[in-house]
Each structure stands twice: as C-alpha cells, then as structure tokens.
Coordinates of C-alpha atoms and ligand atoms in Angstrom, one line a residue:
M636 CA 99.2 105.9 95.0
K637 CA 97.2 103.1 97.1
I638 CA 98.6 101.5 100.0
I639 CA 96.6 98.6 101.9
S640 CA 96.9 98.6 105.8
I641 CA 96.5 95.1 107.4
N642 CA 95.7 94.0 110.8
A643 CA 95.7 90.4 111.0
G644 CA 94.5 88.3 114.0
S645 CA 94.6 84.6 114.7
S646 CA 91.1 84.2 112.9
S647 CA 90.5 87.6 111.3
L648 CA 92.1 89.9 108.8
K649 CA 91.3 93.8 108.9
F650 CA 92.2 95.8 106.0
S651 CA 92.1 99.5 104.7
L652 CA 92.8 100.5 101.2
I653 CA 94.1 104.1 101.3
N654 CA 94.5 106.7 98.7
M655 CA 97.8 108.4 99.7
E656 CA 97.4 111.3 97.6
N657 CA 94.5 112.7 100.1
E658 CA 94.9 110.2 102.7
N659 CA 91.0 108.9 102.3
V660 CA 90.4 105.4 103.0
I661 CA 88.9 103.9 99.6
A662 CA 87.4 100.9 101.1
N663 CA 87.9 98.8 104.3
G664 CA 86.6 95.7 105.8
V665 CA 87.2 92.3 107.7
F666 CA 87.6 88.8 106.7
E667 CA 86.5 86.8 109.8
R668 CA 86.3 83.2 111.3
I669 CA 89.5 82.2 109.3
G670 CA 90.1 78.4 109.8
I671 CA 86.4 77.9 111.2
D672 CA 84.0 78.6 108.4
G673 CA 84.6 82.2 106.8
H674 CA 82.9 85.7 106.4
Y675 CA 84.0 88.9 105.1
K676 CA 82.3 92.4 105.0
I677 CA 83.8 94.9 102.5
K678 CA 82.6 98.8 102.8
F679 CA 83.3 100.7 99.3
E680 CA 81.3 103.9 98.5
G681 CA 78.7 103.8 101.2
K682 CA 77.8 100.2 100.6
T683 CA 78.7 97.3 102.5
Y684 CA 79.3 93.8 100.8
E685 CA 79.1 90.8 102.8
E686 CA 78.9 87.2 102.5
D687 CA 79.7 83.7 104.3
T688 CA 82.8 82.0 102.4
E689 CA 85.0 79.3 103.0
L690 CA 88.1 80.7 104.5
K691 CA 90.4 77.9 105.4
N692 CA 93.6 80.2 106.0
H693 CA 94.9 83.8 105.7
S694 CA 96.0 82.9 102.4
D695 CA 92.2 82.5 101.4
A696 CA 91.2 85.8 102.8
V697 CA 94.0 87.4 100.9
N698 CA 93.0 85.9 97.7
I699 CA 89.3 86.7 98.0
L700 CA 90.1 90.3 99.2
L701 CA 92.0 90.9 95.9
E702 CA 89.6 89.1 93.8
K703 CA 86.9 91.6 95.4
L704 CA 89.1 94.7 95.1
I705 CA 88.8 93.9 91.1
N706 CA 85.2 92.5 91.0
L707 CA 83.5 95.4 92.8
K708 CA 85.9 97.7 90.7
I709 CA 87.5 99.0 93.7
V710 CA 90.7 99.3 91.9
K711 CA 91.3 98.6 88.0
S712 CA 94.2 96.4 88.4
L713 CA 96.2 95.0 91.2
D714 CA 99.1 96.9 90.1
E715 CA 97.5 100.2 91.6
I716 CA 98.6 98.6 95.1
E717 CA 101.9 99.9 95.6
G718 CA 102.7 98.5 99.3
V719 CA 101.2 96.7 102.0
G720 CA 101.5 97.7 105.7
H721 CA 101.2 95.2 108.5
R722 CA 100.4 95.9 112.2
V723 CA 102.8 93.7 114.3
V724 CA 102.0 93.7 118.0
Q725 CA 105.4 93.1 119.4
G726 CA 108.8 94.4 118.1
K727 CA 110.7 94.0 121.3
D728 CA 113.8 95.9 121.6
V729 CA 114.7 94.3 118.1
F730 CA 112.5 96.9 116.4
D731 CA 112.4 100.3 117.0
K732 CA 110.9 101.6 113.9
S733 CA 108.9 100.4 110.9
V734 CA 110.9 98.4 108.4
I735 CA 110.4 96.9 104.7
V736 CA 109.9 93.2 105.0
D737 CA 112.9 91.1 103.9
D738 CA 114.4 87.7 104.8
D739 CA 116.3 89.2 107.7
V740 CA 113.1 90.8 109.0
L741 CA 111.3 87.6 108.7
Q742 CA 113.9 85.9 110.6
K743 CA 114.0 88.3 113.4
L744 CA 110.0 88.3 113.6
E745 CA 110.3 84.5 113.9
S746 CA 112.7 84.9 116.8
I747 CA 110.6 87.1 118.8
K748 CA 107.1 85.6 117.9
H749 CA 106.7 83.9 121.5
F750 CA 106.7 87.1 123.0
A751 CA 103.4 87.7 121.8
P752 CA 102.2 84.1 121.3
L753 CA 98.6 85.4 120.5
H754 CA 99.2 88.1 118.0
N755 CA 102.8 87.9 116.5
P756 CA 102.3 84.4 114.7
A757 CA 98.7 85.8 113.3
N758 CA 100.4 88.9 112.2
M759 CA 103.2 86.9 110.3
L760 CA 100.4 84.8 108.5
G761 CA 99.0 88.1 107.2
I762 CA 102.4 89.0 105.8
K763 CA 103.3 85.6 104.3
A764 CA 99.6 85.7 102.5
F765 CA 100.6 88.9 101.0
M766 CA 104.1 87.7 99.9
K767 CA 102.6 84.9 98.2
A768 CA 99.5 86.7 96.7
L769 CA 101.3 90.0 95.4
P770 CA 105.0 88.9 95.2
N771 CA 106.4 92.2 93.7
V772 CA 104.8 94.5 96.2
P773 CA 106.7 95.7 99.0
N774 CA 105.4 94.8 102.5
T775 CA 106.3 96.8 105.5
V776 CA 105.8 95.9 109.4
V777 CA 104.6 98.7 111.8
F778 CA 105.0 97.7 115.4
D779 CA 102.8 98.7 118.4
T780 CA 105.9 99.0 120.7
A781 CA 108.4 100.8 118.5
F782 CA 107.4 104.2 119.7
H783 CA 108.0 103.1 123.2
Q784 CA 111.6 102.1 122.5
T785 CA 112.8 105.5 123.4
M786 CA 111.8 104.9 127.3
D787 CA 114.8 104.8 129.3
K788 CA 116.3 101.8 131.2
E789 CA 115.1 103.2 134.8
T790 CA 111.6 103.3 133.2
Y791 CA 111.5 100.1 131.1
I792 CA 113.1 97.8 133.8
Y793 CA 110.9 96.0 136.6
P794 CA 112.2 95.7 140.3
V795 CA 112.4 92.0 140.0
P796 CA 115.6 89.9 140.0
Y797 CA 117.9 91.7 137.4
E798 CA 118.6 88.2 135.6
W799 CA 114.7 88.0 134.3
Y800 CA 115.4 90.9 132.3
E801 CA 119.0 89.5 131.1
K802 CA 117.8 86.0 130.8
Y803 CA 113.9 86.3 129.6
G804 CA 113.8 89.9 128.3
I805 CA 111.4 90.7 131.1
R806 CA 110.9 94.6 130.8
K807 CA 108.2 97.2 129.9
Y808 CA 107.5 97.1 126.0
G809 CA 104.4 99.0 125.9
A810 CA 101.4 98.9 123.3
H811 CA 99.2 101.0 121.3
G812 CA 102.6 102.8 119.9
T813 CA 101.2 103.2 116.6
S814 CA 98.2 105.3 117.9
H815 CA 100.2 107.4 120.4
R816 CA 102.9 108.3 117.8
Y817 CA 99.8 109.4 115.5
I818 CA 98.5 111.7 118.4
T819 CA 102.1 112.9 118.8
E820 CA 102.4 114.1 115.3
T821 CA 98.7 115.6 115.1
V822 CA 99.6 117.3 118.3
S823 CA 102.8 118.8 116.7
D824 CA 100.8 120.0 113.7
I825 CA 98.2 121.7 116.3
L826 CA 100.7 123.4 118.2
N827 CA 103.0 123.8 115.3
T828 CA 106.3 122.8 117.4
K829 CA 108.0 119.7 118.2
N830 CA 108.7 120.7 121.6
F831 CA 105.9 120.2 123.7
K832 CA 104.6 117.8 127.1
L833 CA 101.9 115.6 126.1
I834 CA 100.0 112.9 127.9
S835 CA 98.2 110.7 125.3
C836 CA 95.3 108.7 126.8
H837 CA 94.3 105.9 124.1
I838 CA 91.4 104.4 125.9
G839 CA 89.2 102.1 124.1
N840 CA 88.5 98.4 125.1
G841 CA 92.3 98.3 125.7
A842 CA 93.9 101.4 127.0
S843 CA 97.3 102.8 127.4
I844 CA 98.4 106.2 128.7
T845 CA 101.9 107.7 127.2
A846 CA 104.1 110.5 128.5
V847 CA 105.5 112.1 125.6
K848 CA 108.3 115.0 125.7
D849 CA 109.5 116.6 122.4
G850 CA 107.9 113.9 120.2
K851 CA 109.2 110.9 122.1
C852 CA 108.0 108.3 124.5
V853 CA 109.1 108.8 127.9
D854 CA 106.8 106.3 129.8
T855 CA 103.6 104.4 129.1
S856 CA 101.3 102.5 131.1
M857 CA 101.1 99.0 129.5
G858 CA 104.1 96.7 130.4
F859 CA 105.5 93.4 129.2
T860 CA 102.4 92.7 128.0
P861 CA 99.1 94.8 127.4
L862 CA 97.5 93.7 130.6
A863 CA 99.4 96.4 132.7
G864 CA 98.4 99.6 133.5
V865 CA 94.9 101.3 133.9
M866 CA 91.9 99.2 134.1
M867 CA 90.2 98.4 130.7
G868 CA 87.0 96.9 129.1
T869 CA 88.0 93.4 130.3
R870 CA 91.4 93.4 131.6
S871 CA 92.4 94.6 135.3
G872 CA 95.7 96.7 134.3
D873 CA 98.2 96.6 137.4
I874 CA 97.1 94.4 140.4
D875 CA 99.1 93.0 143.5
P876 CA 100.3 89.4 142.0
S877 CA 99.8 88.1 145.5
I878 CA 95.9 88.1 145.0
L879 CA 96.4 85.0 142.7
P880 CA 97.2 82.0 145.1
P881 CA 94.2 82.4 147.3
V882 CA 92.1 82.6 144.5
M883 CA 93.7 80.0 142.4
E884 CA 93.4 77.7 145.3
A885 CA 89.6 78.6 146.4
E886 CA 88.5 78.0 142.7
N887 CA 90.9 75.1 141.8
K888 CA 92.3 77.4 138.8
T889 CA 95.5 77.1 136.9
I890 CA 97.8 80.0 136.2
D891 CA 96.4 80.0 132.8
D892 CA 93.0 80.2 134.1
I893 CA 93.6 82.9 136.4
I894 CA 95.6 85.2 133.7
N895 CA 92.4 84.6 131.6
D896 CA 90.4 86.0 134.2
L897 CA 92.6 89.0 134.5
N898 CA 92.5 89.7 130.6
K899 CA 88.9 88.6 130.0
H900 CA 86.8 89.0 133.0
S901 CA 88.2 91.8 134.8
G902 CA 88.2 95.7 134.2
I903 CA 84.7 97.5 133.5
L904 CA 83.0 94.0 132.9
G905 CA 84.4 92.1 136.1
M906 CA 83.9 95.2 138.6
S907 CA 80.4 96.3 137.2
G908 CA 79.1 92.8 136.3
I909 CA 77.2 94.6 133.6
S910 CA 79.3 94.8 130.4
S911 CA 82.7 95.5 129.0
D912 CA 81.2 98.2 126.9
M913 CA 81.3 101.9 128.4
R914 CA 77.9 102.5 126.6
D915 CA 76.1 99.8 128.8
L916 CA 78.5 101.0 131.8
T917 CA 77.0 104.8 131.5
E918 CA 73.6 103.7 131.0
A919 CA 73.6 101.9 134.4
Y920 CA 75.5 104.8 136.0
N921 CA 72.8 107.2 135.0
K922 CA 70.3 105.0 136.6
N923 CA 72.2 105.1 139.7
D924 CA 73.2 101.5 139.8
E925 CA 75.5 101.2 142.7
R926 CA 78.2 99.3 141.1
A927 CA 78.1 101.0 137.8
I928 CA 79.1 104.2 139.7
L929 CA 81.9 102.5 141.7
T930 CA 83.0 101.1 138.5
M931 CA 83.0 104.2 136.6
N932 CA 84.6 106.3 139.3
K933 CA 87.3 103.6 139.6
Y934 CA 87.9 103.9 136.0
A935 CA 88.3 107.6 135.8
R936 CA 90.5 107.1 139.0
R937 CA 92.8 104.7 137.4
I938 CA 93.4 107.2 134.3
T939 CA 94.1 110.0 136.7
D940 CA 96.6 108.0 138.6
Y941 CA 98.4 107.9 135.6
I942 CA 98.1 111.5 134.2
A943 CA 99.2 112.5 137.7
Q944 CA 102.1 110.4 137.6
Y945 CA 103.2 111.6 134.0
Y946 CA 102.6 115.2 134.9
V947 CA 105.3 114.9 137.8
L948 CA 107.5 112.9 135.3
L949 CA 107.4 115.4 132.6
K950 CA 107.4 118.3 135.2
G951 CA 104.4 119.8 133.8
T952 CA 102.1 119.1 130.9
D953 CA 100.9 121.2 128.0
I954 CA 98.4 119.1 126.4
I955 CA 96.3 116.0 127.5
V956 CA 94.8 114.1 124.5
F957 CA 91.8 111.6 124.7
T958 CA 91.4 109.1 121.9
A959 CA 90.1 105.6 120.7
G960 CA 86.6 104.5 121.5
I961 CA 86.0 105.6 125.0
G962 CA 88.3 108.6 124.8
E963 CA 86.5 109.9 121.6
N964 CA 82.9 109.0 122.5
S965 CA 82.6 109.0 126.2
F966 CA 82.0 112.5 127.5
L967 CA 81.2 111.1 131.1
T968 CA 84.8 109.6 131.3
R969 CA 86.5 112.7 130.1
K970 CA 84.6 114.8 132.5
L971 CA 85.2 112.7 135.7
V972 CA 89.0 112.5 134.6
C973 CA 89.2 116.0 134.1
D974 CA 87.5 116.8 137.2
N975 CA 89.7 114.8 139.2
L976 CA 92.6 117.3 137.7
K977 CA 91.1 120.4 138.6
C978 CA 94.0 120.8 141.4
L979 CA 96.3 121.0 138.2
G980 CA 94.5 123.7 136.9
V981 CA 92.4 121.6 134.4
E982 CA 89.2 123.1 133.4
I983 CA 87.1 122.0 130.7
D984 CA 84.2 123.4 128.8
E985 CA 81.1 121.3 129.7
E986 CA 79.2 122.0 126.4
K987 CA 82.1 121.5 124.1
N988 CA 83.0 118.2 126.1
K989 CA 79.6 117.0 125.6
N990 CA 78.9 118.0 122.1
C991 CA 82.4 117.5 120.9
H992 CA 82.7 115.3 117.5
G993 CA 85.9 114.5 115.9
K994 CA 89.1 116.8 116.5
E995 CA 88.2 119.2 119.3
L996 CA 89.7 121.4 121.9
I997 CA 87.5 121.0 125.0
S998 CA 89.3 123.0 127.5
T999 CA 88.4 126.6 128.4
P1000 CA 91.2 129.3 127.5
N1001 CA 91.7 129.6 131.3
S1002 CA 92.8 125.9 131.6
K1003 CA 96.6 125.6 132.5
I1004 CA 96.6 122.3 130.4
K1005 CA 94.8 122.2 126.8
I1006 CA 92.7 119.1 126.7
Y1007 CA 91.9 117.8 123.1
V1008 CA 89.8 114.9 121.6
I1009 CA 91.5 113.6 118.6
P1010 CA 90.3 110.5 116.8
T1011 CA 93.3 108.0 116.3
D1012 CA 93.9 106.6 113.1
E1013 CA 96.4 103.9 113.2
E1014 CA 95.7 102.4 109.6
L1015 CA 96.8 105.8 108.1
M1016 CA 99.9 105.8 110.3
I1017 CA 100.7 102.3 109.0
A1018 CA 100.0 103.5 105.4
K1019 CA 102.4 106.5 105.8
D1020 CA 105.1 104.6 107.1
T1021 CA 104.7 102.2 104.4
L1022 CA 104.7 105.1 101.8
N1023 CA 107.9 106.5 103.4
L1024 CA 109.9 103.2 103.5
I1025 CA 108.7 102.5 99.7
K1026 CA 110.0 106.2 98.8
K1027 CA 113.6 105.5 100.3
K1028 CA 113.8 102.2 98.9
Ligands
ADP1875 P1 89.6 98.5 120.6 O1 90.2 98.9 119.4 O2 90.5 98.4 121.9 O3 88.7 97.4 120.6 P2 88.1 100.7 120.6 O4 89.1 101.9 120.5 O5 87.5 100.4 119.3 O6 88.8 99.3 121.1 O7 87.0 101.2 121.6 C1 85.9 100.2 121.9 C2 85.1 100.7 122.9 O8 84.8 102.0 122.8 C3 83.7 100.1 123.4 O9 84.0 98.8 123.9 C4 83.1 100.9 124.1 O10 83.5 100.8 125.6 C5 83.7 102.4 123.7 N1 82.7 103.2 122.8 C6 82.6 103.1 121.8 N2 81.5 104.0 121.3 C7 81.2 104.7 122.5 C8 80.0 105.6 122.7 N3 79.4 106.3 121.7 N4 80.1 106.1 123.8 C9 80.7 105.6 124.9 N5 81.8 104.5 124.6 C10 81.8 104.4 123.6

C-alpha cells in the first residue's frame, strides 16, 4: 500500500510517497515557485530529477507530480496510491484528531482558515488539487495543533480579558503537534510503556517544547501562533509586547511591519546579526565571536527555561528528547542545554552527544533523566494516520 504525504505552502508543495508495508520513503520532492514561474525536484532511487516548468497553480503541480510518478516508473499505475494525507497547520478547537476529508470537513476548514492566513488556505489548495486529480482516492487532514487539544483550560487560556477568548478564540493552540506525537509514540516504543513523563524539544528553524504525560500533551511553548515560546531561527518567541510601540514610533513602522520583524528578523538571526542557521552561528561561536556566544547562550537558556517549567508541571521528568534540524544535529545546543540542567541530575555522555547519528541515548547511566536524540518524521506520521483512517472507513 502506498500513501502520499503532502505539505502545501502558498507557493510550494512538498511530497513523500511512502510504502506503508515497510514505512520506507519511495520518492520525495518539492514543487516550488508555484504561481511565479515553477520548478520541481524529485528524488527517487538515489537520483534527483529536477526541471523548471510552468506551475500556474497547485493543480499544475499535482498533475505534473502524478505524471512524473508514472514517467519515472516510480509507480506502474496511479491506482497504487491508496490515500493522500495533508498537513494542515491550524485545526483550532474544531479538530482534535486527523480526519478523512468530506464536505463537512471542507466547510469547517473554510470557517477556520483566517486563524492561519498564511498557511491554511495554501494547505486547502493542495487538498482541492488532489481531489480534482484523483477523485476516487481518499484525502485526509492531519493537524499541527491536534495533539495539543488535550491541554486543559488553565493552560491554554491567556491572562487577558476573557471576552477575547469568547469572542475571538484567543487562546494557546500550539504547533508541531504531529512531530511531538511522533516523538511520544517512539518514546512509548523505547520505554515499552504508555506511562511516562516526557519533554519533547522540537528545535529546527521553528522550535517548540512540549510537556507530555502518559501520551498526552499537557503544555506546549507555542501559543496562539508559532511566534510564541522559545527563540527560534528568525522568530523572537515570547517578548514583552510593550517593546513594540517605541520601536514602531522611532522607525515609523506599522503593526504588520513589526510583527514581520518579530517573525523574520529576530531570534538567532536578529540577535547574532550573522545568520538564522545554527551551523553559521556555531562557526562564529567557535571563533569566539562575542555576539554569537551571547546568542548561543541565550538560545540554550530559552530552551532550558521551558524544560525547567515543564519539569515542575510534570512533577518530574523521565525523558527529554531533542529532535528536528537543530535538536538532531547541533551537539553544542544539546550540550549547553544539558549543562544548564545539571542541577536536575542530568548527565550526558560527551562522546555520545558529539558523535550521535540518528536515534540515540546520549545520557549516562547515572543521569536522573534519560536524554535522547530522535529524528522526527512528520511525513510518516501523516501517512500512518491516513492509513489508519482508510482502514476504518
Ligand atoms: P524547519 O522544518 O523548521 O524549517 P528544520 O527542522 O529542517 O527546520 O531545521 C533546519 C535548521 O536546522 C537549520 O536552519 C539549521 O539551523 C539547523 N541545522 C541543520 N543541519 C544542521 C547541522 N548539521 N548542525 C547544526 N544545525 C543544523
């Protein structure tokens, strides 16, 4: 059985074709610059096929993708594709799990799309393009927010006028839920139990920390939008909102300009003035660049802040997991964070931390909390949900 996982953005569409018998990726790639000019890249059996081609809209991208799956002999017939799973960024409190797309789901998606105006409408374009191209194949939607729907009200409510919640749906929704759920299930397999206290650190270009108890999310660092929580590649994370008016006035900026600064010009990039990429920051840190050292320490500190908060919330922690681009690859970030956590009895094996590739335990046997690196796999999670929903149909 083959399933396609789709992540559609406003001008791009990423795909992974997965063989569900062995959970291996058969082919993957990206269609980019949709609506601008168009380019695609497909990876299959160690080769990369890429070409500039006109992509007027998402339907063009889907049609060319399906054509290429046949032409490159990735599949013999499109009938081999039994389901398409779509990542959707915001499910609000309307969706607490993945579902098969039908008219009711489409209507609900339409009604909440303004909660993630940059993402949800694009996700929906991907869904509609597949519904048109493969009308007999079920589509499913897998939400970044769904895993966080188990947070209780005391956690998701903001200490602002209560009417904002009632009238405008202002509350914490979180993000990266599919990744945190993948980590939770993987930890459950590793520990061979569903009863554990986990802090899952998804730290890539975007970053969020999630507290999990007995398989369920109890709190997460992102908020109403993915701008909240820890500092990230280009996002500030939590700040005092009173910072904004004096800067807006001094620089003659609108609220949109300043939110754009917080999303695109802050975090590692803004603080260091070097780059949003941890590899560049690490290089400068190793050369003793003063601002790089300050940024690196602040970055580790913000992650530590959330881990400490969740340690108390969970009343202890069995396991901390590092995942995503930085969590999986930056041993310096893991080292600085774990050094900050020594007072909780955290002890890492420096060699294991430095040389870690893939899924690995990097704490020592003496450590009071197990520290793991686990590569995340959101595409597989989307495909697994799709398979499970199709089976139930
Ligand atoms: P996103 O999905 O949020 O775009 P990823 O999880 O793919 O992000 O993470 C991308 C980030 O991971 C890069 O911006 C970079 O900071 C970091 N990264 C990737 N590879 C490495 C590496 N080898 N060492 C350190 N950091 C890395």
